[in-house]
Short mmCIF file of C-alpha atoms in Angstrom, two decimals:
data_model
loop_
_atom_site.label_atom_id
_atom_site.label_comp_id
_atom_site.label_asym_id
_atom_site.label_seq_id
_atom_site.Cartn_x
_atom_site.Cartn_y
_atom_site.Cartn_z
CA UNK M 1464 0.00 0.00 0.00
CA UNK M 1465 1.74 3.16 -1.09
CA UNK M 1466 1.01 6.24 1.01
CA UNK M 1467 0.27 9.37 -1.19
CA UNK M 1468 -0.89 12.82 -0.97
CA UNK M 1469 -4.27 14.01 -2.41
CA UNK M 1470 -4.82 18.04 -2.99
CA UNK M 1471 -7.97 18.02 -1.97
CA UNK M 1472 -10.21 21.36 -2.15
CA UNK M 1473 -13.45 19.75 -1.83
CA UNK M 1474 -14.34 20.47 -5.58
CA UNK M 1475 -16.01 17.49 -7.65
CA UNK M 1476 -12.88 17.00 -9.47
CA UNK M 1477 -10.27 16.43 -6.22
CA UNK M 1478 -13.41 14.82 -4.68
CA UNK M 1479 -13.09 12.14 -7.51
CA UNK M 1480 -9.18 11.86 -7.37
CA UNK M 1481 -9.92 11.25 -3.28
CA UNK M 1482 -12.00 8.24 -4.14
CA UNK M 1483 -10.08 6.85 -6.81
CA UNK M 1484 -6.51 7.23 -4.88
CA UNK M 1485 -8.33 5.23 -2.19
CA UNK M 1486 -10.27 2.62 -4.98
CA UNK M 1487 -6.17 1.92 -5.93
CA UNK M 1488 -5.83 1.05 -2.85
CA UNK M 1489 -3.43 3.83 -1.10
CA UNK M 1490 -3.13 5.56 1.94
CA UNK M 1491 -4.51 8.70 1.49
CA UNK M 1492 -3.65 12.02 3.27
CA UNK M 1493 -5.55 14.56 2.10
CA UNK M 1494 -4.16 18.08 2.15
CA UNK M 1495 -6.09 21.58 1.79
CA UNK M 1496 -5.13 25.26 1.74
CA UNK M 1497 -7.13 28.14 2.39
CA UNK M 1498 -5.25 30.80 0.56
CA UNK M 1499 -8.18 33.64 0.64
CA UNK M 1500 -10.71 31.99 -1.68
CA UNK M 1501 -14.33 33.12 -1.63
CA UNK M 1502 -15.63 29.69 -1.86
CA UNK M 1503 -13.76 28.84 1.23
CA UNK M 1504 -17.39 26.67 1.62
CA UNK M 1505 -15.69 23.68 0.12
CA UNK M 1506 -13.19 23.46 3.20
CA UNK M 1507 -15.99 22.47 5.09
CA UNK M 1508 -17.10 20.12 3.09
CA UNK M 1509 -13.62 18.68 2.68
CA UNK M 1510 -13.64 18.27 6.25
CA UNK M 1511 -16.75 17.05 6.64
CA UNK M 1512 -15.83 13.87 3.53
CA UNK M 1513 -12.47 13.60 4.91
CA UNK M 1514 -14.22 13.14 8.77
CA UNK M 1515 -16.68 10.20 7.24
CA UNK M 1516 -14.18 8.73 5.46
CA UNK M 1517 -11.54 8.66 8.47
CA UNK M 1518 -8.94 9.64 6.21
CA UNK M 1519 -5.98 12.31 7.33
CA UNK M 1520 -6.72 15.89 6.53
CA UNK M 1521 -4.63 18.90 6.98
CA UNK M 1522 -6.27 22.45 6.24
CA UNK M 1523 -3.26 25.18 6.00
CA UNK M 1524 -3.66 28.49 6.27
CA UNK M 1525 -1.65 30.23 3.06
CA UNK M 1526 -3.66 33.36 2.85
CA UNK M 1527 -0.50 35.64 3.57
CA UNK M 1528 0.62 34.87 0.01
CA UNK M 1529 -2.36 37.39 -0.76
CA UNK M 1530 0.17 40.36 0.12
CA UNK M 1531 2.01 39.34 -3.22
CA UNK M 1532 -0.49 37.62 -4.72
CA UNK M 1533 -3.30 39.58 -6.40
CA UNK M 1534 -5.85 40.98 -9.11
CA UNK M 1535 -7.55 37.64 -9.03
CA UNK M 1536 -11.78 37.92 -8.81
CA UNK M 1537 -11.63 34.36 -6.43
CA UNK M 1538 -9.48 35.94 -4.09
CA UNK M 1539 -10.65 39.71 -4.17
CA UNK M 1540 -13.87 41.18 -1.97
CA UNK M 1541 -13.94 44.30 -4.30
CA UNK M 1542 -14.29 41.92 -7.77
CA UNK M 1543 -17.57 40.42 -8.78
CA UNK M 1544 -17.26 36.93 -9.99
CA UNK M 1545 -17.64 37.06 -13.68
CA UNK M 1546 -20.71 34.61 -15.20
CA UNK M 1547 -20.45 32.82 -18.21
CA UNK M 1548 -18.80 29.76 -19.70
CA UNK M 1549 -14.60 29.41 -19.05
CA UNK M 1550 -14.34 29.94 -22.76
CA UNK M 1551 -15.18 33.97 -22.39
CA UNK M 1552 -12.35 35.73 -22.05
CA UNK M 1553 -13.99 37.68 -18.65
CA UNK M 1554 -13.29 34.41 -16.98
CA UNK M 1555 -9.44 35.28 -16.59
CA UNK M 1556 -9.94 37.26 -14.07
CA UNK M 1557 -10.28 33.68 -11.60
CA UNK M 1558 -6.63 33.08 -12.21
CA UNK M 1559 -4.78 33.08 -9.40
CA UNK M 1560 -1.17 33.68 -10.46
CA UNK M 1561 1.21 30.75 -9.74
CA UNK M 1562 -1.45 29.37 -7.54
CA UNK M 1563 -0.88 25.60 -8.35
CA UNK M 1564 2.90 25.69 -8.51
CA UNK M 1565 2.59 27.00 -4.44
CA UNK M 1566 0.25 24.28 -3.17
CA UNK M 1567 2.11 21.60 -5.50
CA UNK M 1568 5.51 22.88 -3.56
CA UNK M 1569 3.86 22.59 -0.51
CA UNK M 1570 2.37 19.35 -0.95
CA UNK M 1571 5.67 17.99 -2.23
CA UNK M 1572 7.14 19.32 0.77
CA UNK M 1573 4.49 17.40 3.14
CA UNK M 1574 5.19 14.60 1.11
CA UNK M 1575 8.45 14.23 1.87
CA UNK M 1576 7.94 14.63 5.55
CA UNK M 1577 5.55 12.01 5.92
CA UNK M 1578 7.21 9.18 3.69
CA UNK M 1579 4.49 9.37 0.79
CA UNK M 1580 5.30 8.53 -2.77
CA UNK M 1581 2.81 10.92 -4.59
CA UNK M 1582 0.99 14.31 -4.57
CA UNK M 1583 -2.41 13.52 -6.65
CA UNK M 1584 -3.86 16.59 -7.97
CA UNK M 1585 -6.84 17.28 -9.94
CA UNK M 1586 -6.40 19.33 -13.28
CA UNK M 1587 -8.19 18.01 -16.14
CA UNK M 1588 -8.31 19.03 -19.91
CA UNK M 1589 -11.44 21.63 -19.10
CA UNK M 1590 -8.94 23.75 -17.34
CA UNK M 1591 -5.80 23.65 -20.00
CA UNK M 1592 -7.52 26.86 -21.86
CA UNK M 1593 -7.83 29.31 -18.78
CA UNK M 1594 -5.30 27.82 -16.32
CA UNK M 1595 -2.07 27.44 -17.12
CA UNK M 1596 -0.86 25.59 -14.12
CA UNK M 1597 -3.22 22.99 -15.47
CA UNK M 1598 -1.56 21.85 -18.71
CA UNK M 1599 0.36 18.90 -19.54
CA UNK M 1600 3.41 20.77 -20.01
CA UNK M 1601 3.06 22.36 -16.86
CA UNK M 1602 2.92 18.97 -15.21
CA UNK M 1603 5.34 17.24 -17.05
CA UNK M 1604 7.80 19.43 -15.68
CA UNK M 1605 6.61 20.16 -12.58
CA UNK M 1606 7.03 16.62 -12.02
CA UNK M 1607 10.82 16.58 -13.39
CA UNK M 1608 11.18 19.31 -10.30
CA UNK M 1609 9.79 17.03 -7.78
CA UNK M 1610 11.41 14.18 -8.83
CA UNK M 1611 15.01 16.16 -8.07
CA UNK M 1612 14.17 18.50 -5.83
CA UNK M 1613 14.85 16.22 -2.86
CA UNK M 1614 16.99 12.97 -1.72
CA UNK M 1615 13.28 11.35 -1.67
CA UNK M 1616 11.49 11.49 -5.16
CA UNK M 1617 7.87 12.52 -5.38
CA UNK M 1618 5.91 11.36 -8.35
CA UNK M 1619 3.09 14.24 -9.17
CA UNK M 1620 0.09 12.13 -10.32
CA UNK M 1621 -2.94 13.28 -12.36
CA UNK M 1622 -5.19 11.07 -13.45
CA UNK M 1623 -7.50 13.03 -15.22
CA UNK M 1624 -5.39 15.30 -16.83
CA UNK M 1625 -6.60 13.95 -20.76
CA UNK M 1626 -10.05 14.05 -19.39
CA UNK M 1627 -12.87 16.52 -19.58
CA UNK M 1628 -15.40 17.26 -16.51
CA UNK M 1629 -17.89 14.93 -17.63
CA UNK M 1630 -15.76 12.29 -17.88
CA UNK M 1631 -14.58 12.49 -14.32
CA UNK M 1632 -18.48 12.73 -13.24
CA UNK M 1633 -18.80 9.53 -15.10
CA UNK M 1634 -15.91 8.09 -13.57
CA UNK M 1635 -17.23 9.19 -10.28
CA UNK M 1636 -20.68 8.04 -10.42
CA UNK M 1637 -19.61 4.87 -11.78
CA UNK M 1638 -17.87 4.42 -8.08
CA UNK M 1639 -21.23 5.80 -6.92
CA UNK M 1640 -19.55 8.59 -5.03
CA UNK M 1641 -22.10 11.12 -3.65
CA UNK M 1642 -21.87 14.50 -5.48
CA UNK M 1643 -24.06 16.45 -2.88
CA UNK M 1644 -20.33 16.51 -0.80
CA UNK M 1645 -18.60 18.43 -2.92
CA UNK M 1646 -18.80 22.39 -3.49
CA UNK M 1647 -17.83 23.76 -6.89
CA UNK M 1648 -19.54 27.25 -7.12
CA UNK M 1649 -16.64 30.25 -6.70
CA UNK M 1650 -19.50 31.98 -4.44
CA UNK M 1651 -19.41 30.98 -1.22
CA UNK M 1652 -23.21 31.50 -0.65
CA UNK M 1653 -25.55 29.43 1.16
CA UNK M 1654 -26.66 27.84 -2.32
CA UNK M 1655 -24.61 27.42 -5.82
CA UNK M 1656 -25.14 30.59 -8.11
CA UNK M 1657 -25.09 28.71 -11.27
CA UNK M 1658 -23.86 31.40 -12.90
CA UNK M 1659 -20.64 31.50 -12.71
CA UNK M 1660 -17.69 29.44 -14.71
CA UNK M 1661 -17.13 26.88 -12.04
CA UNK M 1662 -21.09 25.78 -11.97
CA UNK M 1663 -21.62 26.24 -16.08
CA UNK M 1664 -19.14 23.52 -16.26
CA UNK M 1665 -20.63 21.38 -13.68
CA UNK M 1666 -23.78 21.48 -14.83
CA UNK M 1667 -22.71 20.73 -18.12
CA UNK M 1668 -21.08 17.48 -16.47
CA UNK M 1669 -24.13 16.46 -14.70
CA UNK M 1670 -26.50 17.40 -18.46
CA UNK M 1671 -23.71 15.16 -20.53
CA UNK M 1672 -23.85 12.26 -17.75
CA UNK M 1673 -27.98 12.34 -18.03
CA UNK M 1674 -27.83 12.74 -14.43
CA UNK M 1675 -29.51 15.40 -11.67
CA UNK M 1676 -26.61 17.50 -9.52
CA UNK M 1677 -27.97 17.15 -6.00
CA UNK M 1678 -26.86 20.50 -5.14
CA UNK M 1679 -29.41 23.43 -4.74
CA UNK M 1680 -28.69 26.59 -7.33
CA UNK M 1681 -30.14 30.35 -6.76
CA UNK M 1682 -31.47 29.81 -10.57
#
């Protein structure tokens, strides 16, 4: 049984890469970071899944990097969220600069500490267009960093990276994980805007998967 990391923000997509790092059979820690998002929601939700499913969890506080870190609309009270699909160009404004590279660092880093093999992360082919800490390349090398940047190697694992949204729903419900424990919207309201970029793309899963997304929306 190899002991791994899992990013986990409480999102359907790191909710999936949870459940499938423990369907292979590993022993999961699951690592989160508040680093000043509005939809800080999902942290509770991550606890709560994590709490259920007795399984490590570590919540780290990051949000000083917001005193060099800024202009992004997830991270800023002043901003509105845009609405719309990720394809609209208004949608760049959810970048958050470097953001990946920092929690993949720190992950590696808690990694390394705790005798784990892997950091499992969740970027998929949805996000290669807008985020670009979430392409292949970005991986690929990423993972030639870890692999050297300490006496103990740590292989950066993505298992979804070639795969679209819908297909990791359909992965997902076909290990008849419970989507109603995750939290996707970038509003950290009571309900799910469906407005924004983050719930136009679920919703689109759920519609391609001919299947209902058990969360409530404001419309």
């Amino acid at each position: 049984m190899a002991k791994v990391v899992v990013i986990y923000s409480g999102g359907m997509d790191s909710f999936t890469v949870l459940h499938r790092a423990l369907r292979d059979g590993h022993e999961v820690y699951a690592l989160s970071f508040n680093y000043g998002q509005r939809h800080v929601k999902e942290l509770e939700v991550a606890r709560k899944v994590t709490n259920a499913l007795n399984v490590p969890h570590k919540v780290v506080d990051i949000t000083a990097i917001n005193e060099l870190i800024a202009n992004s609309s997830l991270t800023s009270n002043t901003t509105d969220i845009p609405e719309g699909h990720y394809e609209e160009a208004s949608m760049q404004s959810t970048v958050v600069p470097n953001r990946n590279m920092i929690l993949l660092s720190l992950a590696i880093g808690y990694a390394v500490s705790i005798g784990a093999e892997a950091v499992y992360y969740g970027a998929h082919s949805g996000d290669h267009a807008i985020y670009p800490d979430c392409r292949p390349e970005f991986v690929q090398r990423m993972n030639e960093v870890s692999k050297i940047a300490n006496y103990e190697p740590v292989e950066i694992a993505v298992p979804y990276l070639a795969n679209d949204k819908a297909e990791i729903l359909r992965d997902g419900l076909a290990m008849g994980l419970d989507y109603s424990n995750t939290w996707t919207c970038y509003n950290g309201r009571e309900k799910a805007c469906g407005k924004c970029g983050a719930c136009v793309e679920r919703l689109e899963a759920f519609a391609a998967n001919n299947a209902t997304d058990p969360l409530s929306y404001e419309s």
